C-alpha atoms as a PDB file:
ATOM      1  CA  UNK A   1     -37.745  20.144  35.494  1.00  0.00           C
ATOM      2  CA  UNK A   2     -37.194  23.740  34.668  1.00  0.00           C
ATOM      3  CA  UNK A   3     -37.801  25.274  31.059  1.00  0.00           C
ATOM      4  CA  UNK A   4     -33.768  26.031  31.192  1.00  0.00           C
ATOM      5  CA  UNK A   5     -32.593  23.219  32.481  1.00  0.00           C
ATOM      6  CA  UNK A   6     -34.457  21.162  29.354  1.00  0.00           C
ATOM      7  CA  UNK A   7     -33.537  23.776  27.054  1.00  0.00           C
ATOM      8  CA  UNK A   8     -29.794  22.282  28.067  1.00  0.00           C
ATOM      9  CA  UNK A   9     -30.328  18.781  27.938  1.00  0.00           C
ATOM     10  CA  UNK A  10     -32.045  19.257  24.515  1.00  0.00           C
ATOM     11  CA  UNK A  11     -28.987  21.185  22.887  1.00  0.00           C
ATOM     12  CA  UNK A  12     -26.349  19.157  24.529  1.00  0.00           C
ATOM     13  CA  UNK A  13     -28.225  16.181  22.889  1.00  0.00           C
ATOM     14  CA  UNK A  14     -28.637  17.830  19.481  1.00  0.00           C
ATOM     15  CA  UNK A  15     -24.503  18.952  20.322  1.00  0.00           C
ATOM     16  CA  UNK A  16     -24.112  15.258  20.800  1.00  0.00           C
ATOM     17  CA  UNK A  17     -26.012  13.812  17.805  1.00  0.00           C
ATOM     18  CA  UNK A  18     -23.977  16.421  15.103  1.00  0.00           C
ATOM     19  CA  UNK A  19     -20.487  15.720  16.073  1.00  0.00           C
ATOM     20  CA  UNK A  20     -21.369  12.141  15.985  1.00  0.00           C
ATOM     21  CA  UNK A  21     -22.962  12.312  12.225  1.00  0.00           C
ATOM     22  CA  UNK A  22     -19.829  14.314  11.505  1.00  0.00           C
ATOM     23  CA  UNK A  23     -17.703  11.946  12.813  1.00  0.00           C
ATOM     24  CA  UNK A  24     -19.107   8.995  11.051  1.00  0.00           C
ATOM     25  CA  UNK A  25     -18.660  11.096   7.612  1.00  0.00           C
ATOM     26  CA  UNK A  26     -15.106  10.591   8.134  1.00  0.00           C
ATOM     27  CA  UNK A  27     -15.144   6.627   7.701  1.00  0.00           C
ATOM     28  CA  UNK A  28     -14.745   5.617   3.811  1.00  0.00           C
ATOM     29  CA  UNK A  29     -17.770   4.548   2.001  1.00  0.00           C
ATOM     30  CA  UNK A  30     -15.260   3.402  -0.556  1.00  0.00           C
ATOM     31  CA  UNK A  31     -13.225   0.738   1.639  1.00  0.00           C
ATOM     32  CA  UNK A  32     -14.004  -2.965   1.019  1.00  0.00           C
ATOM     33  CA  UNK A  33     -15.387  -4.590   4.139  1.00  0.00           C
ATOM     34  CA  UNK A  34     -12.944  -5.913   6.561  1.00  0.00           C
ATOM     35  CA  UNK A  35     -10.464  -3.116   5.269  1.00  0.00           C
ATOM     36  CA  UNK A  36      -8.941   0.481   5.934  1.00  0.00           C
ATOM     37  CA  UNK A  37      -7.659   3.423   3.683  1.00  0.00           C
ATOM     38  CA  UNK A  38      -4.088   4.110   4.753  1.00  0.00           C
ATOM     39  CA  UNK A  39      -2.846   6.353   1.724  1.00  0.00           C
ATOM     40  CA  UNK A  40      -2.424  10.531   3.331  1.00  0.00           C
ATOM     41  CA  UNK A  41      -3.616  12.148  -0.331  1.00  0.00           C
ATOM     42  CA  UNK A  42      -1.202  14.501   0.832  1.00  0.00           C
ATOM     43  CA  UNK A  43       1.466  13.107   0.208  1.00  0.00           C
ATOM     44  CA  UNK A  44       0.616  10.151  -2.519  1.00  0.00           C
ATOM     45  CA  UNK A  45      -1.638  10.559  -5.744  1.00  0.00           C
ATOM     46  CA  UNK A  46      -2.817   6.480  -5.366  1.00  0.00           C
ATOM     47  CA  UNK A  47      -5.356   4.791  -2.804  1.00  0.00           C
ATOM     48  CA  UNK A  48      -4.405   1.640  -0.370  1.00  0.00           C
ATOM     49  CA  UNK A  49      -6.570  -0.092   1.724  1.00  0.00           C
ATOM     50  CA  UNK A  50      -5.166  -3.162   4.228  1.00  0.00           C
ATOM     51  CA  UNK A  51      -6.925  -5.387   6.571  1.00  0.00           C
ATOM     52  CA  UNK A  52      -7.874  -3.364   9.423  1.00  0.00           C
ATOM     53  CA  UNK A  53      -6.215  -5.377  11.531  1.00  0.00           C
ATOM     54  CA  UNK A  54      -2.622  -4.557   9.840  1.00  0.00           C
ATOM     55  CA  UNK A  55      -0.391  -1.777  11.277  1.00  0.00           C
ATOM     56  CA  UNK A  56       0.352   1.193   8.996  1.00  0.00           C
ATOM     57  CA  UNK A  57       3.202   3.442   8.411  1.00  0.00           C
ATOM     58  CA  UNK A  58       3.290   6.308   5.796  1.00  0.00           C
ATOM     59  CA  UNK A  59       5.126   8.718   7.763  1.00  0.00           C
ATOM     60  CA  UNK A  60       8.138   8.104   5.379  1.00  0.00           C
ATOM     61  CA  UNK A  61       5.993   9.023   1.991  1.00  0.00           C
ATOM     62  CA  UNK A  62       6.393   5.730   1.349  1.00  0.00           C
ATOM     63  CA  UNK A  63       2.579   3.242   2.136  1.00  0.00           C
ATOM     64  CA  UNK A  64       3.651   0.707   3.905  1.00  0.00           C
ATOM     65  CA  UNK A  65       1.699  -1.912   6.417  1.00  0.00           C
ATOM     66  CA  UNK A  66       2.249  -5.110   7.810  1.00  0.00           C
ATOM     67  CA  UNK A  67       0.414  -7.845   9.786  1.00  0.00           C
ATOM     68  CA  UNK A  68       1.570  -8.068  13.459  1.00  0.00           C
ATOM     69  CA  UNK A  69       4.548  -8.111  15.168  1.00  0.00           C
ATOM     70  CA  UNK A  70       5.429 -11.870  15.225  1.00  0.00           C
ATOM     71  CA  UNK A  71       4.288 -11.972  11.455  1.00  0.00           C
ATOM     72  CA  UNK A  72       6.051  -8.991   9.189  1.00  0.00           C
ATOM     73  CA  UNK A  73       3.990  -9.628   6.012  1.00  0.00           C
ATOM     74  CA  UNK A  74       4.043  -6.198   4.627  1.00  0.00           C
ATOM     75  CA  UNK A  75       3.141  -4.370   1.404  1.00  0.00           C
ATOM     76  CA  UNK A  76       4.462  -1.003   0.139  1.00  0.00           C
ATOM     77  CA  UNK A  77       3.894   1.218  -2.790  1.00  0.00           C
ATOM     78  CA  UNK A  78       6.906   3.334  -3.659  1.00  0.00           C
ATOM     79  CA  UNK A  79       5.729   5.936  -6.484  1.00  0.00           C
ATOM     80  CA  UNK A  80       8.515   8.058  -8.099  1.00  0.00           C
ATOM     81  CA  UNK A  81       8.549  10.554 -11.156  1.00  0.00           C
ATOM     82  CA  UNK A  82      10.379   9.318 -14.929  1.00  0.00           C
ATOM     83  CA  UNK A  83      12.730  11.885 -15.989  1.00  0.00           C
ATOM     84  CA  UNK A  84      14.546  12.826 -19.026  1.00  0.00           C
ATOM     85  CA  UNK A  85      15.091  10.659 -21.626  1.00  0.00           C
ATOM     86  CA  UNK A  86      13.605   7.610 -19.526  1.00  0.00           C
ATOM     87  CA  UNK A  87       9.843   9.651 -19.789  1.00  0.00           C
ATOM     88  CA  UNK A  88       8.610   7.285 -22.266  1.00  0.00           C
ATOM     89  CA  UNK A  89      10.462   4.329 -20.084  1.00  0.00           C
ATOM     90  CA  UNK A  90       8.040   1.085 -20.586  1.00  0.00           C
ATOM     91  CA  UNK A  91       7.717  -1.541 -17.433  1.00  0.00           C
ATOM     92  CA  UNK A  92       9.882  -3.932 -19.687  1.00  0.00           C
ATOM     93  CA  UNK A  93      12.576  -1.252 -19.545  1.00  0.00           C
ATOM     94  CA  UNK A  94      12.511  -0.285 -16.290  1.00  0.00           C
ATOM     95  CA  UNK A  95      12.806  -3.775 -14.799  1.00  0.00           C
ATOM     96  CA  UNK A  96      15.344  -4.719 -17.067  1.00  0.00           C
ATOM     97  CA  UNK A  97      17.027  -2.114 -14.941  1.00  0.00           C
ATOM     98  CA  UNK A  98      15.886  -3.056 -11.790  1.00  0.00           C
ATOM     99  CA  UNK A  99      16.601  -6.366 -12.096  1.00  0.00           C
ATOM    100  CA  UNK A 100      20.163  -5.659 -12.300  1.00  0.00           C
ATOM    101  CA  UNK A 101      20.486  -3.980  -8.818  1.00  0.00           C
ATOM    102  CA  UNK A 102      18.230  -7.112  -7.949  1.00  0.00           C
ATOM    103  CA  UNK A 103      21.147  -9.977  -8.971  1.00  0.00           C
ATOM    104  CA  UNK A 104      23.660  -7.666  -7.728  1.00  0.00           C
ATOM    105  CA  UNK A 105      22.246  -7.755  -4.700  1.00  0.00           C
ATOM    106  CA  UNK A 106      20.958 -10.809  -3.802  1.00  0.00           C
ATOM    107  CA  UNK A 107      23.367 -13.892  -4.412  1.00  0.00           C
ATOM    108  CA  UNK A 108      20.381 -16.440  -4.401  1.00  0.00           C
ATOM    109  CA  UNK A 109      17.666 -14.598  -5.800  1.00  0.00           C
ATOM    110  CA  UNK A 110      15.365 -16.856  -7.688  1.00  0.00           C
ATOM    111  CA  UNK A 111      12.012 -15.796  -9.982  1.00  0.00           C
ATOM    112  CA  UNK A 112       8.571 -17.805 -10.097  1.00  0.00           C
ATOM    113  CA  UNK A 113       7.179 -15.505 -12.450  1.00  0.00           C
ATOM    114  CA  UNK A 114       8.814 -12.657 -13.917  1.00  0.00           C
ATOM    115  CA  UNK A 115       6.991 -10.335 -16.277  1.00  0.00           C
ATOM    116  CA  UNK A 116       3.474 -11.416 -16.172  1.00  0.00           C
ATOM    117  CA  UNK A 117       0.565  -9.445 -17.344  1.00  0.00           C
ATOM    118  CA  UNK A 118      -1.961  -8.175 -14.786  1.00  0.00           C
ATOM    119  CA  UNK A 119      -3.814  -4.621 -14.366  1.00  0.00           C
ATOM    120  CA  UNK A 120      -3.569  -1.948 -11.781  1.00  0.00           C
ATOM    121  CA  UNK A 121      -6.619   0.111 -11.847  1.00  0.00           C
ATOM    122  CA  UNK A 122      -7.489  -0.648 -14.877  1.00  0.00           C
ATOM    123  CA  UNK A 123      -3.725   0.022 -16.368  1.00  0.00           C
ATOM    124  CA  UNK A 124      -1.206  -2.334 -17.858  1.00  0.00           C
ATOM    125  CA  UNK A 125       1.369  -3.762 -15.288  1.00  0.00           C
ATOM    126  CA  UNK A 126       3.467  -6.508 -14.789  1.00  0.00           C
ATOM    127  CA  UNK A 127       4.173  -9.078 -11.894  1.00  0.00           C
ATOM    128  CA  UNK A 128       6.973 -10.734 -10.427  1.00  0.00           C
ATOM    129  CA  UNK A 129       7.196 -13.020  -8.002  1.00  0.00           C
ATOM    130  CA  UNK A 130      10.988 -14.516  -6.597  1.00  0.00           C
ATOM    131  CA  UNK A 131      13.022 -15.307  -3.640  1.00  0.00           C
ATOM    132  CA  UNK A 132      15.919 -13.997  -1.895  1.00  0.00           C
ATOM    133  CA  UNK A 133      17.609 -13.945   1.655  1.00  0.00           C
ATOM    134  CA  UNK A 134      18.213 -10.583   3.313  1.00  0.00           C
ATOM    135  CA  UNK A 135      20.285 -10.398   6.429  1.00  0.00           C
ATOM    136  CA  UNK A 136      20.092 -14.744   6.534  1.00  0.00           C
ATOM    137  CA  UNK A 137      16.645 -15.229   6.135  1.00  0.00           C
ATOM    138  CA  UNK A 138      14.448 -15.935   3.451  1.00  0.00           C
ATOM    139  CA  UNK A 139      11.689 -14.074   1.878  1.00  0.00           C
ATOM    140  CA  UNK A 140       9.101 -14.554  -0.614  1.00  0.00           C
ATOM    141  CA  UNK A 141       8.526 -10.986  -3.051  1.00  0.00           C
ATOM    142  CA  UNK A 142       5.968 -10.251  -5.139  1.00  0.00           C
ATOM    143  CA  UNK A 143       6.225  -7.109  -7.108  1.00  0.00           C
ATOM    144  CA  UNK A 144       3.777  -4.954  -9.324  1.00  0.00           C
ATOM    145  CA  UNK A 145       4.654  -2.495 -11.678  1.00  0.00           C
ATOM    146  CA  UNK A 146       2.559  -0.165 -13.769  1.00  0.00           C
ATOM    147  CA  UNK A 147       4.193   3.437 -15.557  1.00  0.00           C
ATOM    148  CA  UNK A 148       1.474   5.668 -15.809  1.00  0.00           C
ATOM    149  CA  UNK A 149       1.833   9.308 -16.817  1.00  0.00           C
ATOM    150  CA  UNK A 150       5.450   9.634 -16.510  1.00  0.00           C
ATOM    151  CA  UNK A 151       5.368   8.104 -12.967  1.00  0.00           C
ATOM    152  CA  UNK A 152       6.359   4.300 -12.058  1.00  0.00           C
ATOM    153  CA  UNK A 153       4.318   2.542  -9.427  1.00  0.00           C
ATOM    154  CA  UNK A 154       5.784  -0.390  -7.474  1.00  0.00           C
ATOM    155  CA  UNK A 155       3.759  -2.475  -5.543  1.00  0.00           C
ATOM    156  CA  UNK A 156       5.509  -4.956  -3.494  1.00  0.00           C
ATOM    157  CA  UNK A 157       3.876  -7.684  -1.035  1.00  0.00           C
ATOM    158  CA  UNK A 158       6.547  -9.462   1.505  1.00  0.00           C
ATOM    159  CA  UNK A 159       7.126 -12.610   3.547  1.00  0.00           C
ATOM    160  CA  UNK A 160       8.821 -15.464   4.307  1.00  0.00           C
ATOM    161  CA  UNK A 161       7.732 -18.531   2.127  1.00  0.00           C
ATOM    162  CA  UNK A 162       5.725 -19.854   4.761  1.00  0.00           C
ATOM    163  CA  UNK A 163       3.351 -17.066   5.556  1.00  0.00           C
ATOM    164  CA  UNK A 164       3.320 -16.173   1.640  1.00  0.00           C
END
């Protein structure tokens, strides 16, 4: 072999061996095994991860993801900005409000647990888990809601009962 020609081979190789390192830099060192970040930090202030085998959508600003096709399990976070005179809004307040549209809505909606104390990164929230039908079939919610900062963060996992 000629001095060029392994002169080449070596820097394609050392080419090849630094865009691989770089592209394992990308994976998160953060994300539990078995699971993948989905949140674009460009448009959301919070971190998601979801099996990896779920689908993802965020192209909407909303995080959403859900298992397969036949199976629509899905979570979402919806984050939005207090305002005004609800700034100092408490979860107990803001569902109250919620919860209104909720009945108003759905003619069969039914609770499990409604207001129970849990933590979201290490911040007060509350869950609640109910029924309701949507468009004739039933689902299974659970909801999460922490107020942090003058911003409200819903986390909401859905199903039908028998996936849930």
């Amino acid at each position: 072999m000629s001095k060029n020609l392994i002169k080449r081979v070596l820097a394609l190789v050392i080419f090849a061996v630094l865009v691989f390192s770089l592209v394992s830099c990308t994976k998160d060192a953060y994300a539990p095994v078995g699971m993948k970040r989905i949140t674009n930090k460009d448009i959301v202030d919070y971190t998601m991860y979801v099996p990896v085998e779920w689908t993802e959508d965020i192209s909407t600003g909303i995080v959403t993801a859900y298992y397969s096709e036949k199976d629509r399990s899905n979570i979402s976070v919806m984050a939005f900005d207090l305002d005004g005179d609800n700034l100092n809004m408490t979860v107990d307040e803001y569902w109250t409000d919620y919860k209104e549209d909720f009945i108003a809505t759905f003619s069969d909606l039914a609770f499990e647990a409604e207001g129970e104390a849990t933590l979201v990164d290490k911040i007060a929230a509350k869950k609640y888990v109910y029924t309701a039908t949507v468009t004739g079939v039933q689902y299974k919610f659970m909801q999460v809601v922490t107020i942090t900062n003058g911003t409200v963060y819903v986390f909401t996992y859905t199903s039908t009962p028998d996936y849930y």
